[in-house]
Short mmCIF file of C-alpha atoms in Angstrom, two decimals:
data_model
loop_
_atom_site.label_atom_id
_atom_site.label_comp_id
_atom_site.label_asym_id
_atom_site.label_seq_id
_atom_site.Cartn_x
_atom_site.Cartn_y
_atom_site.Cartn_z
CA MET A 1 -47.36 7.33 -31.94
CA LEU A 2 -49.32 5.83 -34.70
CA ASP A 3 -52.41 3.69 -34.38
CA SER A 4 -52.31 0.39 -36.17
CA SER A 5 -54.32 1.53 -39.17
CA ASN A 6 -51.98 4.47 -39.87
CA PHE A 7 -48.92 2.29 -39.30
CA ARG A 8 -50.12 -0.19 -41.86
CA ARG A 9 -50.86 2.56 -44.23
CA ALA A 10 -47.36 3.96 -43.90
CA VAL A 11 -45.76 0.50 -44.39
CA LYS A 12 -48.00 -0.16 -47.48
CA LEU A 13 -46.84 3.14 -48.95
CA THR A 14 -43.16 1.80 -48.77
CA THR A 15 -43.93 -1.60 -50.42
CA PRO A 16 -42.62 -0.54 -53.87
CA VAL A 17 -39.44 0.70 -52.33
CA PHE A 18 -39.08 -2.65 -50.52
CA PHE A 19 -38.95 -4.57 -53.70
CA GLY A 20 -36.66 -1.99 -55.35
CA TYR A 21 -34.19 -1.80 -52.48
CA ILE A 22 -33.95 -5.51 -51.97
CA ALA A 23 -33.48 -5.97 -55.72
CA ILE A 24 -30.66 -3.40 -55.92
CA GLY A 25 -29.20 -4.04 -52.26
CA ILE A 26 -28.53 -7.71 -52.81
CA PRO A 27 -26.23 -7.23 -55.88
CA PHE A 28 -24.44 -4.61 -53.77
CA GLY A 29 -23.77 -7.20 -51.06
CA LEU A 30 -22.66 -9.76 -53.69
CA MET A 31 -20.36 -7.17 -55.11
CA VAL A 32 -18.74 -6.57 -51.78
CA ALA A 33 -18.19 -10.31 -51.33
CA ASN A 34 -16.89 -10.72 -54.85
CA ALA A 35 -14.42 -7.97 -54.31
CA GLY A 36 -12.90 -9.92 -51.32
CA PHE A 37 -14.15 -7.61 -48.68
CA PRO A 38 -15.71 -9.02 -45.33
CA TRP A 39 -19.53 -9.30 -45.19
CA TRP A 40 -19.91 -6.80 -42.41
CA LEU A 41 -18.42 -4.03 -44.58
CA ALA A 42 -21.75 -4.11 -46.65
CA LEU A 43 -23.68 -3.63 -43.35
CA VAL A 44 -21.49 -0.80 -42.17
CA MET A 45 -21.63 1.05 -45.49
CA SER A 46 -25.36 0.68 -45.71
CA LEU A 47 -25.82 2.04 -42.26
CA LEU A 48 -23.47 5.01 -42.54
CA ILE A 49 -23.38 6.11 -46.23
CA PHE A 50 -26.29 8.35 -47.42
CA SER A 51 -26.37 7.12 -51.06
CA GLY A 52 -26.71 3.54 -52.38
CA THR A 53 -25.11 4.74 -55.68
CA ALA A 54 -22.14 6.13 -53.80
CA GLN A 55 -21.68 2.63 -52.10
CA TYR A 56 -21.47 1.05 -55.47
CA VAL A 57 -18.92 3.50 -56.65
CA ALA A 58 -16.89 3.20 -53.45
CA ILE A 59 -16.60 -0.64 -53.84
CA ALA A 60 -15.71 -0.31 -57.55
CA PHE A 61 -13.17 2.34 -56.72
CA PHE A 62 -11.39 0.28 -54.08
CA ALA A 63 -11.77 -3.12 -55.76
CA SER A 64 -10.21 -1.71 -58.94
CA GLY A 65 -7.00 -0.90 -57.24
CA LEU A 66 -7.20 2.86 -58.03
CA ALA A 67 -6.69 3.60 -54.42
CA ASN A 68 -3.25 1.91 -54.51
CA VAL A 69 -1.82 3.52 -57.57
CA THR A 70 -1.25 6.82 -56.14
CA SER A 71 -0.65 8.49 -52.72
CA PHE A 72 -3.19 8.07 -49.92
CA TRP A 73 -4.12 11.76 -49.89
CA THR A 74 -4.58 12.01 -53.63
CA SER A 75 -6.69 8.83 -53.50
CA LEU A 76 -8.74 10.28 -50.68
CA LEU A 77 -9.24 13.62 -52.47
CA VAL A 78 -10.43 11.82 -55.68
CA PHE A 79 -12.78 9.51 -53.76
CA LEU A 80 -14.27 12.30 -51.63
CA GLY A 81 -14.69 14.48 -54.80
CA ILE A 82 -16.64 11.66 -56.51
CA GLU A 83 -18.84 10.89 -53.51
CA PHE A 84 -19.57 14.58 -52.95
CA PHE A 85 -20.86 15.13 -56.58
CA ILE A 86 -22.87 11.85 -56.41
CA GLY A 87 -24.56 13.06 -53.10
CA LEU A 88 -24.94 16.71 -54.12
CA ARG A 89 -28.67 16.25 -54.92
CA HIS A 90 -29.34 15.63 -51.23
CA ILE A 91 -28.85 19.37 -50.64
CA PHE A 92 -31.73 20.18 -52.87
CA TYR A 93 -33.76 17.41 -51.18
CA SER A 94 -33.18 18.93 -47.79
CA LEU A 95 -34.03 22.49 -49.01
CA SER A 96 -37.39 21.37 -50.35
CA LEU A 97 -38.25 19.46 -47.16
CA ILE A 98 -37.56 22.31 -44.71
CA GLU A 99 -41.19 23.14 -44.11
CA LYS A 100 -42.42 19.55 -44.06
CA TYR A 101 -39.74 18.67 -41.36
CA ARG A 102 -40.24 21.77 -39.33
CA ASP A 103 -41.28 21.11 -35.77
CA THR A 104 -40.70 17.38 -36.02
CA GLY A 105 -38.93 17.29 -32.63
CA LYS A 106 -36.96 14.20 -31.72
CA TRP A 107 -37.62 12.75 -35.14
CA LYS A 108 -35.85 15.49 -37.01
CA PHE A 109 -32.34 13.99 -37.13
CA PRO A 110 -33.53 10.48 -38.11
CA LEU A 111 -35.82 11.97 -40.86
CA ILE A 112 -32.88 13.97 -42.30
CA TYR A 113 -30.39 11.10 -41.95
CA THR A 114 -32.54 8.66 -43.85
CA ILE A 115 -33.44 10.78 -46.96
CA THR A 116 -32.91 8.90 -50.14
CA ASP A 117 -34.30 9.47 -53.68
CA GLU A 118 -37.16 7.19 -53.02
CA THR A 119 -37.87 8.35 -49.43
CA PHE A 120 -37.88 11.97 -50.77
CA ALA A 121 -40.29 11.03 -53.42
CA LEU A 122 -42.66 9.40 -50.86
CA VAL A 123 -42.55 12.00 -47.94
CA SER A 124 -42.78 14.95 -50.38
CA SER A 125 -45.84 13.73 -52.14
CA CYS A 126 -47.75 11.57 -49.62
CA ASN A 127 -50.89 12.86 -47.92
CA ILE A 128 -50.61 12.53 -44.19
CA PRO A 129 -53.91 11.33 -42.62
CA LYS A 130 -55.57 13.92 -40.48
CA ASP A 131 -55.78 11.63 -37.52
CA ALA A 132 -52.07 10.63 -37.69
CA ASP A 133 -49.06 11.86 -35.79
CA LYS A 134 -47.24 13.69 -38.61
CA GLU A 135 -43.77 13.07 -37.15
CA ALA A 136 -44.27 9.44 -36.42
CA TYR A 137 -46.00 8.83 -39.87
CA LEU A 138 -42.97 10.35 -41.73
CA ALA A 139 -40.58 8.46 -39.45
CA VAL A 140 -42.16 5.11 -40.18
CA ILE A 141 -41.80 5.65 -43.95
CA SER A 142 -38.18 6.88 -43.74
CA LEU A 143 -37.05 4.12 -41.28
CA PHE A 144 -38.64 1.28 -43.16
CA ASP A 145 -37.08 2.43 -46.44
CA TYR A 146 -33.73 2.68 -44.67
CA SER A 147 -34.13 -0.90 -43.24
CA TYR A 148 -34.98 -2.31 -46.64
CA TRP A 149 -31.66 -1.19 -48.10
CA VAL A 150 -29.69 -2.35 -45.13
CA ALA A 151 -31.43 -5.68 -45.26
CA GLY A 152 -30.85 -6.17 -49.07
CA SER A 153 -27.17 -5.39 -48.83
CA LEU A 154 -26.66 -7.64 -45.86
CA ILE A 155 -28.52 -10.57 -47.47
CA GLY A 156 -26.35 -10.12 -50.62
CA ALA A 157 -23.13 -10.04 -48.60
CA LEU A 158 -24.02 -13.14 -46.51
CA LEU A 159 -25.11 -15.02 -49.69
CA GLY A 160 -21.83 -13.94 -51.41
CA ASN A 161 -19.87 -15.71 -48.67
CA LEU A 162 -21.78 -18.91 -49.27
CA ILE A 163 -21.61 -18.99 -53.02
CA PRO A 164 -18.49 -20.80 -54.35
CA ASP A 165 -15.74 -18.78 -55.97
CA GLY A 166 -16.23 -18.19 -59.70
CA TYR A 167 -20.03 -17.91 -59.55
CA LEU A 168 -19.95 -14.19 -58.79
CA ASN A 169 -17.77 -13.12 -61.70
CA GLY A 170 -19.41 -10.22 -63.44
CA VAL A 171 -21.73 -9.24 -60.59
CA ASP A 172 -19.91 -5.92 -60.43
CA PHE A 173 -21.61 -5.13 -63.74
CA ALA A 174 -24.60 -4.38 -61.65
CA LEU A 175 -23.19 -0.89 -61.11
CA THR A 176 -23.07 -0.28 -64.85
CA ALA A 177 -26.56 -1.56 -65.23
CA LEU A 178 -27.85 0.52 -62.34
CA PHE A 179 -26.51 3.66 -63.94
CA VAL A 180 -27.93 2.84 -67.34
CA VAL A 181 -31.33 2.19 -65.91
CA LEU A 182 -31.31 5.44 -63.90
CA MET A 183 -30.21 7.36 -66.88
CA ILE A 184 -32.95 5.90 -69.08
CA ASN A 185 -35.68 6.50 -66.40
CA GLN A 186 -34.47 10.05 -66.04
CA ILE A 187 -34.63 10.75 -69.77
CA ARG A 188 -38.16 9.24 -69.96
CA ALA A 189 -39.28 11.29 -67.03
CA SER A 190 -37.73 14.68 -68.00
CA ARG A 191 -37.56 14.23 -71.83
CA ASP A 192 -34.22 16.03 -71.56
CA PHE A 193 -31.33 14.30 -73.39
CA LEU A 194 -28.84 17.05 -72.82
CA PRO A 195 -27.31 15.92 -69.36
CA SER A 196 -26.86 12.30 -70.44
CA LEU A 197 -25.21 13.44 -73.82
CA VAL A 198 -22.92 15.76 -71.95
CA GLY A 199 -21.99 13.13 -69.40
CA ILE A 200 -21.23 10.65 -72.15
CA ALA A 201 -19.15 13.15 -74.18
CA THR A 202 -17.11 14.51 -71.23
CA THR A 203 -16.41 10.98 -70.08
CA CYS A 204 -15.24 9.82 -73.48
CA PHE A 205 -13.12 13.03 -73.65
CA ALA A 206 -11.50 12.35 -70.32
CA THR A 207 -10.88 8.66 -71.18
CA ALA A 208 -9.38 9.66 -74.41
CA LEU A 209 -6.94 12.00 -72.67
CA SER A 210 -5.79 9.01 -70.51
CA TYR A 211 -4.68 7.16 -73.69
CA ILE A 212 -2.84 10.08 -75.35
CA ARG A 213 0.80 10.08 -74.45
CA ILE A 214 3.28 12.86 -74.73
CA GLY A 215 6.91 12.01 -73.87
CA GLY A 216 5.77 8.58 -72.69
CA LYS A 217 3.36 9.93 -70.10
CA ALA A 218 -0.50 10.12 -70.35
CA ILE A 219 -2.01 13.65 -70.55
CA LEU A 220 -4.40 12.56 -67.85
CA PRO A 221 -3.55 9.76 -65.38
CA SER A 222 -6.15 6.94 -65.50
CA GLN A 223 -6.97 7.40 -61.81
CA HIS A 224 -8.23 10.91 -62.50
CA VAL A 225 -10.59 10.09 -65.34
CA ILE A 226 -13.75 9.84 -63.28
CA LEU A 227 -13.28 13.07 -61.32
CA THR A 228 -12.17 14.91 -64.51
CA GLY A 229 -15.27 13.71 -66.36
CA LEU A 230 -17.53 14.74 -63.50
CA CYS A 231 -15.95 18.19 -63.29
CA LEU A 232 -16.13 18.77 -66.97
CA GLY A 233 -19.66 17.56 -67.22
CA ILE A 234 -20.87 19.86 -64.36
CA THR A 235 -19.04 22.87 -65.91
CA VAL A 236 -20.45 22.26 -69.41
CA MET A 237 -24.02 21.89 -68.07
CA MET A 238 -23.67 25.09 -66.04
CA ILE A 239 -22.52 26.95 -69.18
CA LEU A 240 -25.25 25.52 -71.36
CA ARG A 241 -28.12 26.06 -68.91
CA ARG A 242 -26.95 29.53 -68.09
CA ARG A 243 -27.23 30.47 -71.80
CA LYS A 244 -30.80 29.26 -71.93
#
């Protein structure tokens, strides 16, 4: 267990994440309500899904009606493919934390389960006080970050049910804004424009294919645009990076 000073230190370390997760979680909850889903869905998704970005995409996917334009199994395959590629980075997070999470005993599963981008950044770079219980210190950081996101999405969903119809129109643009901000921050941090340019180009190409018709049928059905764009983008990046 942690003494009070180390507990406060761990909580203080997560304060920036608190403001970020509340600010992003509330729009997600509002988006759930605006899409006509029950408030508790936001809570369940935040508790069970590993990626906040994946949650946004899931709501946008089902709210847009894409899940109803084709067969159940095709929709499920497309949805799982999108979610897999979004969460693929967690594999690399886990690999880099093997040593840090070694011998964490009963805390190992909660620590693995609550890894997010921000939690990874904190636990991989923080200096654990010499007099602190390593496992408990890391657990406090991870569990508080996890609770911030759950709280933010729940607050947004509850508010969404109280706000009159019509006032939430356009809140789903938060997903687009989130991706744009993440892309800009990634470019500023890495100074690498190539992934963003490739992503934009392959998405535009996949979208163009959905508008080109041969014999009255689109070359690429609209419900496959996202998955096709993702696959093309990853393929192009693998080819370009391998050449370097």
